[in-house]
Coordinates of C-alpha atoms in Angstrom, one line a residue:
M114 CA 280.9 35.7 27.3
S115 CA 283.3 38.6 26.8
L116 CA 286.1 38.9 29.3
K117 CA 286.4 42.6 28.8
Q118 CA 284.0 45.0 30.6
A119 CA 282.1 48.0 29.5
S120 CA 283.1 51.3 30.7
V121 CA 282.9 51.8 34.5
H122 CA 280.3 54.0 35.6
A123 CA 281.4 55.3 39.1
K124 CA 279.4 57.3 41.3
W125 CA 282.5 58.8 43.2
V126 CA 285.8 59.5 41.4
I127 CA 288.8 61.4 42.4
G128 CA 291.1 63.3 39.9
R129 CA 292.9 66.4 38.8
V130 CA 291.5 69.5 37.4
I131 CA 293.2 70.2 34.0
G132 CA 291.0 73.0 32.7
T133 CA 288.6 75.8 34.1
K134 CA 287.8 77.9 31.0
M135 CA 284.3 76.9 30.7
R136 CA 281.9 78.8 33.0
K137 CA 280.9 76.8 36.2
T138 CA 282.5 73.7 34.8
A139 CA 285.7 72.0 35.5
K140 CA 287.7 69.7 33.3
V141 CA 288.9 66.7 35.5
R142 CA 291.4 63.9 34.3
V143 CA 290.9 60.6 36.3
T144 CA 293.7 57.9 36.1
R145 CA 292.5 54.3 36.6
L146 CA 294.6 51.0 36.7
V147 CA 293.6 48.7 34.1
L148 CA 294.8 45.1 33.8
D149 CA 296.1 43.9 30.6
P150 CA 294.8 40.3 30.3
Y151 CA 297.7 39.0 28.2
L152 CA 300.6 40.5 30.2
L153 CA 298.7 40.4 33.5
K154 CA 300.3 44.0 34.2
Y155 CA 298.4 47.1 35.2
Y156 CA 298.5 50.2 33.0
N157 CA 297.3 53.8 33.7
K158 CA 294.0 54.5 31.7
R159 CA 293.0 58.1 31.7
K160 CA 289.5 59.5 31.2
T161 CA 288.2 63.1 31.2
Y162 CA 285.1 64.3 33.1
F163 CA 283.3 67.5 33.0
A164 CA 282.1 68.6 36.4
H165 CA 279.8 71.3 37.6
D166 CA 281.6 73.8 39.6
A167 CA 278.9 76.1 40.8
L168 CA 281.1 78.4 43.0
Q169 CA 284.1 78.3 40.5
Q170 CA 286.3 77.5 43.4
C171 CA 288.7 75.1 42.0
T172 CA 292.0 76.0 39.8
V173 CA 294.1 73.9 37.6
G174 CA 296.1 71.3 39.5
D175 CA 293.7 70.8 42.2
I176 CA 292.8 67.2 43.3
V177 CA 289.0 67.2 43.5
L178 CA 286.5 64.7 44.4
L179 CA 283.5 64.3 42.0
K180 CA 280.0 63.1 42.6
A181 CA 277.9 61.6 39.7
L182 CA 274.7 63.4 39.1
P183 CA 271.3 61.5 39.0
E184 CA 270.6 63.0 35.7
R185 CA 272.9 65.0 33.1
R186 CA 273.1 68.8 33.3
S187 CA 274.2 68.9 29.8
K188 CA 275.5 66.8 27.0
H189 CA 278.9 66.3 28.7
V190 CA 278.5 67.3 32.3
K191 CA 277.6 64.2 34.3
H192 CA 279.3 65.0 37.6
E193 CA 279.4 67.7 40.3
L194 CA 282.3 68.9 42.3
A195 CA 281.8 67.3 45.9
E196 CA 284.9 68.8 47.5
I197 CA 288.5 70.0 46.8
V198 CA 290.6 67.3 48.4
F199 CA 294.0 69.0 48.0
K200 CA 294.4 72.6 46.8
V201 CA 297.2 73.1 44.4
G202 CA 300.2 74.9 46.2
A203 CA 299.0 74.3 49.8
V204 CA 301.3 71.5 50.8
V205 CA 300.7 70.0 54.3
D206 CA 302.8 67.6 56.1
P207 CA 300.9 64.5 56.9
L208 CA 302.5 63.8 60.1
T209 CA 302.2 67.4 61.7
G210 CA 299.4 68.9 59.8
K211 CA 301.2 72.1 59.3
K212 CA 301.8 73.8 56.0
V213 CA 305.2 73.1 54.3
A214 CA 307.2 75.2 51.8
G215 CA 310.2 73.1 50.3
G216 CA 311.8 71.6 53.6
L217 CA 310.6 74.4 55.9
F218 CA 307.5 74.6 58.1
L219 CA 305.4 77.7 57.6
E220 CA 304.4 78.9 61.0
P221 CA 301.2 81.0 61.4
L222 CA 301.7 84.9 61.2
T223 CA 299.6 85.4 64.4
E224 CA 302.2 84.7 66.8
S225 CA 303.8 87.7 68.7
T226 CA 307.4 88.6 68.2
E227 CA 307.9 88.5 71.8
N228 CA 307.3 84.8 71.9
T229 CA 309.9 84.3 69.1
E230 CA 312.5 86.4 70.9
A231 CA 311.9 84.7 74.2
S232 CA 312.2 81.3 72.4
L233 CA 315.3 82.5 70.7
T234 CA 317.0 83.4 74.0
E235 CA 316.1 80.1 75.5
K236 CA 317.8 78.2 72.5
L237 CA 320.8 80.4 72.8
E238 CA 321.1 79.7 76.6
Q239 CA 320.7 76.0 76.0
L240 CA 323.7 76.3 73.5
N241 CA 325.7 78.3 76.1
I242 CA 325.9 81.3 73.6
S243 CA 325.5 84.9 75.0
A244 CA 323.7 87.4 72.9
S245 CA 326.4 90.1 73.5
P246 CA 329.8 89.6 71.9
S247 CA 332.6 89.0 74.5
P248 CA 335.6 91.6 74.6
S249 CA 338.2 88.7 74.9
L250 CA 337.5 88.1 71.1
S251 CA 338.5 91.3 69.7
F252 CA 341.4 91.3 67.2
S253 CA 344.1 93.7 66.9
A254 CA 345.4 95.0 63.6
S255 CA 348.8 93.9 64.1
A256 CA 347.7 90.2 64.8
S257 CA 345.5 90.0 61.7
P258 CA 346.5 87.2 59.2
S259 CA 346.2 89.6 56.1
S260 CA 349.3 91.8 57.2
P261 CA 352.3 91.3 55.2
A262 CA 355.2 89.4 56.5
S263 CA 358.4 91.3 57.4
A264 CA 361.4 90.6 55.2

């Protein structure tokens, strides 16, 4: 008996879209971990699948879930797009569920500016900072540090 298995026929696979040039078809690369029997170490093994994308909704870089078709649609297309798991560019914080750009949370644009101004004044009051400049902080021209020293 051989220790090596034949290729894996999975019903559900998850991978990254690497091409959408063909009509209603997405080219998806799936990475699996395969054990090397001699070194007893796992290595990445990549396989490319062609999936039917009826609505042409995925773009290059999306993480998608593929479902195996009961019969082939064509010579190479054996799967269909079940869902887009992660859309490229739409990063969501897993803890809060809010969209993120870099290190900043993207707030929805539907909030009114009055709420924003009210929250800013509340924050300023918490920090004991007034919105208007105080008259005691005005500088005179003679006391400025950039005036030349008298000789």
